[in-house]
Amino acid sequence: MRNKRALALVIVLLIIVAGVFLFVSRFNLSALPEPGTRETILATRAKRLLIGRAARASSAPGGAAKLATGRMIFMGECSVCHGNDGRTPSNAGRWMYPRTPDLGSKEVQEWSDPELHWIIKHGVRFSGMPGFGKVYNDEQLWQLVHYVRSLAAATPNPAEQH
């Protein structure tokens, strides 16, 4: 009886190992093909949930928004992927996955100010979005949030890109 259980356990373990091997051998790590709809929906929902939870503790400071400061930081750091106008991704941003978003889009503008601040400060792992919390202080990052907000009214200008 004991030998039968041991044999059954070995067979189950071999089946599990074979299944894992089959999955891993078919897994494509390439960033070129677009992920499927389910993967995209799942990743987007997870990102919204986790960033929303992490950003709850922060709130925007009082004081006037300095768009010039935000624009200066944007042009030095963000335009490399998001494009000079923040609306039309550069070649680098256009071919990332997930794709670099149009910062004036409804999807981006739906994030709350604390959520945008959190994203800019901490970055988003596995997305290409770096964190700038070790480069800029919170006041500067809030100026960048205000600048991103101003992009909602802007119209993309393809001539300004690249």
mmCIF file of C-alpha atoms in Angstrom, residues 117-123 130-138 140-141:
data_model
loop_
_atom_site.group_PDB
_atom_site.id
_atom_site.type_symbol
_atom_site.label_atom_id
_atom_site.label_comp_id
_atom_site.label_asym_id
_atom_site.label_seq_id
_atom_site.Cartn_x
_atom_site.Cartn_y
_atom_site.Cartn_z
ATOM 1 C CA HIS A 117 2.045 61.839 -8.276
ATOM 2 C CA TRP A 118 2.565 58.276 -7.045
ATOM 3 C CA ILE A 119 3.122 56.989 -10.596
ATOM 4 C CA ILE A 120 5.660 59.719 -11.370
ATOM 5 C CA LYS A 121 7.432 59.341 -8.041
ATOM 6 C CA HIS A 122 7.575 55.531 -7.860
ATOM 7 C CA GLY A 123 7.226 54.421 -11.481
ATOM 8 C CA PRO A 130 10.628 54.865 -14.318
ATOM 9 C CA GLY A 131 10.263 56.428 -10.888
ATOM 10 C CA PHE A 132 11.649 59.930 -10.357
ATOM 11 C CA GLY A 133 11.402 60.014 -6.548
ATOM 12 C CA LYS A 134 15.180 59.856 -6.138
ATOM 13 C CA VAL A 135 15.793 62.562 -8.740
ATOM 14 C CA TYR A 136 13.214 65.221 -7.851
ATOM 15 C CA ASN A 137 11.632 66.348 -4.592
ATOM 16 C CA ASP A 138 7.887 66.153 -3.946
ATOM 17 C CA GLN A 140 8.891 69.381 -8.194
ATOM 18 C CA LEU A 141 6.919 66.185 -8.801
#
